[in-house]
Coordinates of C-alpha atoms in Angstrom, one line a residue:
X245 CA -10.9 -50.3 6.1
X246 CA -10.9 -48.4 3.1
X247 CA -8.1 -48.9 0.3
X248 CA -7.4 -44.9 -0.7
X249 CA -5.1 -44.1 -4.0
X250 CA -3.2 -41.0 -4.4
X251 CA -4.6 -39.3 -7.6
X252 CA -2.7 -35.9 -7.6
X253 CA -4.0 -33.3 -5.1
X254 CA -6.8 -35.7 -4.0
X255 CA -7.9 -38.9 -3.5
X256 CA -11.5 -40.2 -3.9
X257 CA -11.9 -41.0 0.0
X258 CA -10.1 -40.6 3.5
X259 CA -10.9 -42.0 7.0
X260 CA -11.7 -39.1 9.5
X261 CA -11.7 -39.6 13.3
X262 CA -14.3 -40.6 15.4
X263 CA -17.2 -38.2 16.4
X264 CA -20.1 -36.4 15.4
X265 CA -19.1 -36.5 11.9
X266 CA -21.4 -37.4 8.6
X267 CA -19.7 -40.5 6.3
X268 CA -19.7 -40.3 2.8
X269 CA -20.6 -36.7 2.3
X270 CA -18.3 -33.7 0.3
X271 CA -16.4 -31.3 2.2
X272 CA -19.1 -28.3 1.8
X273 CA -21.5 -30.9 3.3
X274 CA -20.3 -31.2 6.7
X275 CA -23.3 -29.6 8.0
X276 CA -25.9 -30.9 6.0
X277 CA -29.1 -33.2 7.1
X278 CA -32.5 -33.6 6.8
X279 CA -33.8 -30.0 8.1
X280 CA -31.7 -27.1 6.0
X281 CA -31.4 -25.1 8.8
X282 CA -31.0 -21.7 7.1
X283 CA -31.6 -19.4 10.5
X284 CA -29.0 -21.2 12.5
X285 CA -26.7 -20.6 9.3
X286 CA -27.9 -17.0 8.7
X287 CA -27.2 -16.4 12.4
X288 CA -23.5 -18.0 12.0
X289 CA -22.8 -16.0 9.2
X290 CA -23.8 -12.9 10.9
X291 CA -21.5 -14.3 13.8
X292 CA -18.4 -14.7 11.6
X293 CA -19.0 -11.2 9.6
X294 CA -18.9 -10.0 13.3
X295 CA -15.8 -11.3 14.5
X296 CA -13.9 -10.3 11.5
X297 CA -15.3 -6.8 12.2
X298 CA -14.7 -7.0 15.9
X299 CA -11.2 -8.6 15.6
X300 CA -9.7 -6.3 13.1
X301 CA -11.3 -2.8 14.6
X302 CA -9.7 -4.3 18.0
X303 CA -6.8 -4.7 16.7
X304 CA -6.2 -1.3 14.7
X305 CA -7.7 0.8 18.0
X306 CA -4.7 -1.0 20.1
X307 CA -2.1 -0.5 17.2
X308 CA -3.4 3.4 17.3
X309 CA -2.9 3.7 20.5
X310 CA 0.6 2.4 20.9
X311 CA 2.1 4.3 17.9
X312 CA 0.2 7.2 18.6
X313 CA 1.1 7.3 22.4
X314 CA 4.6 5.1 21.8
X315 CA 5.8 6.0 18.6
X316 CA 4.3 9.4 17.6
X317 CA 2.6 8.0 14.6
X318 CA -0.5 7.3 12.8
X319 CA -1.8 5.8 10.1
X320 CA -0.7 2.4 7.9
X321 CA 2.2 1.2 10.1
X322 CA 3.9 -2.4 10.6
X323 CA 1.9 -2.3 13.8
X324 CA -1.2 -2.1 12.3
X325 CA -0.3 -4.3 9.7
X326 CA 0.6 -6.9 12.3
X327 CA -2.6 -6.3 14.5
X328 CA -5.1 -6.7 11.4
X329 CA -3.4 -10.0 10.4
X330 CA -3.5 -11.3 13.8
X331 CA -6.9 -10.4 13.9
X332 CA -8.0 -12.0 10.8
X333 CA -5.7 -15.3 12.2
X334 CA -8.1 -15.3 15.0
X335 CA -11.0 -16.4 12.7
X336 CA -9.2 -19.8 12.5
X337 CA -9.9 -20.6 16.2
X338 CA -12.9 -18.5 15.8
X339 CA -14.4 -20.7 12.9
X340 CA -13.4 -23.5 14.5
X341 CA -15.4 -22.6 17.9
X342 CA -18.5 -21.5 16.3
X343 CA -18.9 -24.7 13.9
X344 CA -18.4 -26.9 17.5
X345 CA -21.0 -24.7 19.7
X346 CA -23.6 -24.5 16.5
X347 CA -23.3 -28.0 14.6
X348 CA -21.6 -29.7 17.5
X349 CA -18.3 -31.3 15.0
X350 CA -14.6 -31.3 16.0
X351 CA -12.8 -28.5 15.2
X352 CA -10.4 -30.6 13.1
X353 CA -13.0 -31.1 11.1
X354 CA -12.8 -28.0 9.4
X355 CA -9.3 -27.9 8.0
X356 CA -10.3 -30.8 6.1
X357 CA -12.4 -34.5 5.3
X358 CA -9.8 -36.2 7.4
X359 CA -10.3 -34.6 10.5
X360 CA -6.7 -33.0 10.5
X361 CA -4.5 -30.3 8.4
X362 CA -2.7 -32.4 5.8
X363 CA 0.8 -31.2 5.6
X364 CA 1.5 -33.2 2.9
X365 CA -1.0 -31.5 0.8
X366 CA 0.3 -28.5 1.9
X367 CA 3.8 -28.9 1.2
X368 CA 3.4 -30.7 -2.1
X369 CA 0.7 -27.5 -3.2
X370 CA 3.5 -24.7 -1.7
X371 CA 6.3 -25.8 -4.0
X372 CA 4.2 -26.9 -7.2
X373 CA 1.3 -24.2 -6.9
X374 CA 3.2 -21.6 -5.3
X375 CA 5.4 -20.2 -7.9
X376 CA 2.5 -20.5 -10.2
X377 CA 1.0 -17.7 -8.5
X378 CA 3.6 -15.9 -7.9
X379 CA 5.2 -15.2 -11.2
X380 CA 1.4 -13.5 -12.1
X381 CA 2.0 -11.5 -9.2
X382 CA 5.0 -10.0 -9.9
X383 CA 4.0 -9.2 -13.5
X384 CA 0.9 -7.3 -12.3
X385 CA 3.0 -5.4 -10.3
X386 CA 4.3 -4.1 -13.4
X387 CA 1.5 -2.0 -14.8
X388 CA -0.4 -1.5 -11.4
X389 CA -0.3 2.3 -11.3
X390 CA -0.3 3.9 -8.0
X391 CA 0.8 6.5 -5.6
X392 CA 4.4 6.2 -3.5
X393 CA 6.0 6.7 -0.5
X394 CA 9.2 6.3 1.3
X395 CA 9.2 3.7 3.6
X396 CA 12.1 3.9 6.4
X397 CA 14.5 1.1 6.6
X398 CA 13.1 0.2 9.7
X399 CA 9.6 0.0 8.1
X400 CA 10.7 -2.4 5.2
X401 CA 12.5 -4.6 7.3
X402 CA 9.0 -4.6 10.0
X403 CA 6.9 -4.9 6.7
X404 CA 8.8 -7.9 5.5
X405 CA 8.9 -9.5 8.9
X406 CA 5.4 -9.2 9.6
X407 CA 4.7 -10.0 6.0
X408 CA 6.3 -13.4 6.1
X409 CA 5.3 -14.2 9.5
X410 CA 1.7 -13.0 9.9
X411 CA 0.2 -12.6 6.7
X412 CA 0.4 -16.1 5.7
X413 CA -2.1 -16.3 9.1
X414 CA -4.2 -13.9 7.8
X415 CA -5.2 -15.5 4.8
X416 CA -5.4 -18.9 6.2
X417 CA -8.4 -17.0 8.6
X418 CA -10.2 -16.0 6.0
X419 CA -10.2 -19.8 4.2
X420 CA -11.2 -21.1 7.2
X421 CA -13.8 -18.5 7.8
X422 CA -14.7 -18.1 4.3
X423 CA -13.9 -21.2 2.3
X424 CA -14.6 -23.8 5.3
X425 CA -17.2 -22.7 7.8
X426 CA -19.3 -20.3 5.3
X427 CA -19.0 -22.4 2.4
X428 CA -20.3 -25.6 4.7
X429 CA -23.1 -23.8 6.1
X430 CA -24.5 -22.3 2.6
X431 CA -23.3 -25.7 1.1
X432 CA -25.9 -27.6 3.3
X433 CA -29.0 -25.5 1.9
X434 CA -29.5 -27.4 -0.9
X435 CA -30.9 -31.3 -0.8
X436 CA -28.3 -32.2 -3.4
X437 CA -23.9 -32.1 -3.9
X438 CA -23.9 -29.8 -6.5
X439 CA -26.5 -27.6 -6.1
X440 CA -24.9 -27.0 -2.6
X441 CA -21.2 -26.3 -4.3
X442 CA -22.8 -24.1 -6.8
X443 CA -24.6 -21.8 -4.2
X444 CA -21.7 -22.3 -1.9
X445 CA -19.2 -21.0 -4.5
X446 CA -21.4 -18.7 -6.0
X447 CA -22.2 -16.7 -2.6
X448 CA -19.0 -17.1 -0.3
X449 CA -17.1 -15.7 -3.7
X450 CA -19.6 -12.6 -4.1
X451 CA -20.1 -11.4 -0.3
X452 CA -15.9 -11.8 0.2
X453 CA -15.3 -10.0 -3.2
X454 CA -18.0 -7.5 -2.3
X455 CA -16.0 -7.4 1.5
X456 CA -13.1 -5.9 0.1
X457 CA -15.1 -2.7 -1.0
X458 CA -14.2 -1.8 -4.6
X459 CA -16.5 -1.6 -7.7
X460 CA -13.8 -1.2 -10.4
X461 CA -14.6 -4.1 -12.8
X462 CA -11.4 -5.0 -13.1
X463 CA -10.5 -5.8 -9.6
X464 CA -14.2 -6.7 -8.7
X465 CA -13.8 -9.3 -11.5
X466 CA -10.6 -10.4 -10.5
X467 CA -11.6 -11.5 -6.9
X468 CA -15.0 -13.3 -7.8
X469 CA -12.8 -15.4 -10.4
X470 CA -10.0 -15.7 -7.3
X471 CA -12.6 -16.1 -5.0
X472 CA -14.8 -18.7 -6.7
X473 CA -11.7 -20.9 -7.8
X474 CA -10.5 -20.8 -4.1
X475 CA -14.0 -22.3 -3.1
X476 CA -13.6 -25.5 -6.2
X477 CA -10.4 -25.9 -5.4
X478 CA -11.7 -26.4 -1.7
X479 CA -14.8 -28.5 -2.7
X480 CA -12.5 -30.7 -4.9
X481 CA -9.5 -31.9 -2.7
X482 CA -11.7 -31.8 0.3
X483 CA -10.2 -29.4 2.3
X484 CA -8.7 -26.0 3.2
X485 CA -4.8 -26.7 2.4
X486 CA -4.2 -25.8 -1.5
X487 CA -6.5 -22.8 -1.1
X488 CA -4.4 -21.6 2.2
X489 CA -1.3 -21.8 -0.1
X490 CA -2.7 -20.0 -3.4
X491 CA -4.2 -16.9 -0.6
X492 CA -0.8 -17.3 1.5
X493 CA 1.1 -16.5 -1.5
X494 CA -1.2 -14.0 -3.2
X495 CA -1.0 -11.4 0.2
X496 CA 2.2 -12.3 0.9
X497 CA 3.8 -11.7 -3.0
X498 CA 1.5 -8.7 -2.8
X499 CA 2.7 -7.0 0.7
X500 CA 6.4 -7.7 -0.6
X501 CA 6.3 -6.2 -4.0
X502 CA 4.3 -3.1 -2.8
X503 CA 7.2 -2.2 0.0
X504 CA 9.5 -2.9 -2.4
X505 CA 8.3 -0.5 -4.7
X506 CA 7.3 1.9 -2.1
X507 CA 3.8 1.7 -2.9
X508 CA 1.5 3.8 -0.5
X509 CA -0.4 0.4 1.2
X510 CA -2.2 2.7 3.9
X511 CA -3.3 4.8 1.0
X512 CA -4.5 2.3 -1.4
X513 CA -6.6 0.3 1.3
X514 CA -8.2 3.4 2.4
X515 CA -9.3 4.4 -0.9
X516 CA -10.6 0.9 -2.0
X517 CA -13.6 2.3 -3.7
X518 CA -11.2 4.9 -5.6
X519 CA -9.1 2.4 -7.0
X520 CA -9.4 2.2 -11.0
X521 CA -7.9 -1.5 -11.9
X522 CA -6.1 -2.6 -15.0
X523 CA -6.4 -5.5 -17.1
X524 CA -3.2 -7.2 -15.5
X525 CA -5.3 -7.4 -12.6
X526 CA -7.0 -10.2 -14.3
X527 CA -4.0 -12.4 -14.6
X528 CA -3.5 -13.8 -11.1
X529 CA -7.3 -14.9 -10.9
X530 CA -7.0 -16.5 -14.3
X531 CA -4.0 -18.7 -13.4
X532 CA -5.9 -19.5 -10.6
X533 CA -8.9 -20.4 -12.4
X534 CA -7.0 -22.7 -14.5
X535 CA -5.2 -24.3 -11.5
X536 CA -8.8 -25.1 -10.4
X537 CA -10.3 -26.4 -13.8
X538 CA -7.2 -28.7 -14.1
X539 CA -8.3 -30.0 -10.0
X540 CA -11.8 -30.4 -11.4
X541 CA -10.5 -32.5 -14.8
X542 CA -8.1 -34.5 -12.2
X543 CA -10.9 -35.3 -9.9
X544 CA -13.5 -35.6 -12.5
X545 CA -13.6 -39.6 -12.2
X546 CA -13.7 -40.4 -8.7
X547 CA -15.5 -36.8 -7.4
X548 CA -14.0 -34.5 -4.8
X549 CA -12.5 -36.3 -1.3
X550 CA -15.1 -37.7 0.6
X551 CA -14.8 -38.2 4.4
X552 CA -15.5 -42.0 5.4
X553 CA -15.5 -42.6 9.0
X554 CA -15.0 -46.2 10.2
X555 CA -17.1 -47.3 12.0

């Protein structure tokens, strides 16, 4: 048995279940042995890349068809809203599934070192971390300039349902696509811990930030530093629960304030590459980042949770 102390956030070790799971390793080394196996990971990574493609293009053709042949209407609608966050849910399962068929471990294994979701975590992160993002949120709002639109009642209220409900989903998929299955795989190219978080961080946070298509150096900045802090803040507590909460509320605050403010949201995503940030764009990645840093100084004794399997 193993005598685990609460230290913040983390704690230096945890007891997952039994099954085909390493002892003693990092979260981002899950996958890791003595062959790399880069193909297999390469060939995962296409895999997930696909699904997220497949899902969401799924999703928005059936959302098109009913508002077209339903609804008489086109273009960014709750509908679609709700069918590309249900998509991008889908990658939990889907994440999930392909780290079983490809490195044969439970799929509780990927919310986090013990084997399940810690709720605890979660709650403790939602009511501590949360407003900490969203007061950054709001005040980019402020001085984000953009086009508007008016937004029926109707819409608002879908907007906001579907906001609160779904989105949260949304974001978790792409931690647990991004932050869990891609950061293990690219984690377990390296022979050593750090070398693996480093490449891990340094390549989930460039091909996401480079995912959501802009080249403005103000918003491309601002997700690598979101990004990269999501993926040390995963490394350090050992699983996918504080980063699920920082992303939940970052989309969520983000969907809100923009319908609020009738901000054109089909507009702006379709013209990602158009999009000329601001410096308050920084802000929300930097509190973030500091969020992160003060994980790293809290954990800087014992290292990041470990998984230790009895045996």
């Amino acid at each position: 048995m193993t005598n685990d102390r609460e230290q913040g956030f983390s704690r230096p070790k945890a007891v997952a279940p039994q099954g085909h799971l390493p002892t003693e390793v990092e979260y981002h080394r899950a996958f890791a042995g003595r062959k790399r196996h880069i193909l297999r990971g390469l060939t995962v990574i296409l895999l997930l890349f696909g699904g997220l493609i497949g899902f969401a293009n799924l999703g928005l053709a059936g959302a098109s068809f009913i508002d077209a042949n339903m609804f008489g209407r086109s273009g960014f609608t709750p509908l679609a809203h709700a069918a590309t966050s249900l998509a991008l849910a889908l990658l939990i399962p889907y994440s999930m599934l392909l780290q079983r068929v490809f490195y044969g471990l439970p799929a509780g294994s990927l919310h986090s070192v013990t084997g399940c979701f810690r709720f605890d975590m979660f709650g403790r992160s939602l009511l501590v971390i949360g407003p900490l993002v969203l007061i950054p949120m709001s005040l980019t709002s402020l001085f984000m300039p953009g086009d508007t639109i008016t937004w029926s009642h109707v819409d608002v209220v879908a907007f906001f349902i579907t906001g609160m409900i779904l989105t949260p989903l949304a974001a978790a998929g792409e931690e647990y696509g991004f932050r869990g299955l891609m950061f293990r795989i690219v984690g377990s190219w390296t022979l050593a811990p750090l070398s693996g978080a480093i490449l891990g961080i340094i390549l989930t946070a460039g091909l996401f930030s480079l995912f959501h298509g802009t080249s403005d150096p103000y918003l491309l900045t601002s997700y690598l530093v979101l990004f990269s802090s999501l993926a040390v803040i995963t490394w350090r507590t050992g699983g996918l629960e504080v980063a699920v909460v920082i992303h939940g509320v970052y989309n969520v605050s983000g969907l809100v304030l923009a319908t609020a403010l009738h901000v054109d949201i089909g507009g702006a995503l379709a013209g990602r590459s158009e999009i000329v940030g601001v410096p308050a764009n920084l802000l929300p990645g930097l509190v973030v980042g500091a969020i992160a840093i003060l994980l790293v100084a809290a954990t800087w004794k014992d290292g990041p949770l470990r998984i230790d399997r009895q045996r």
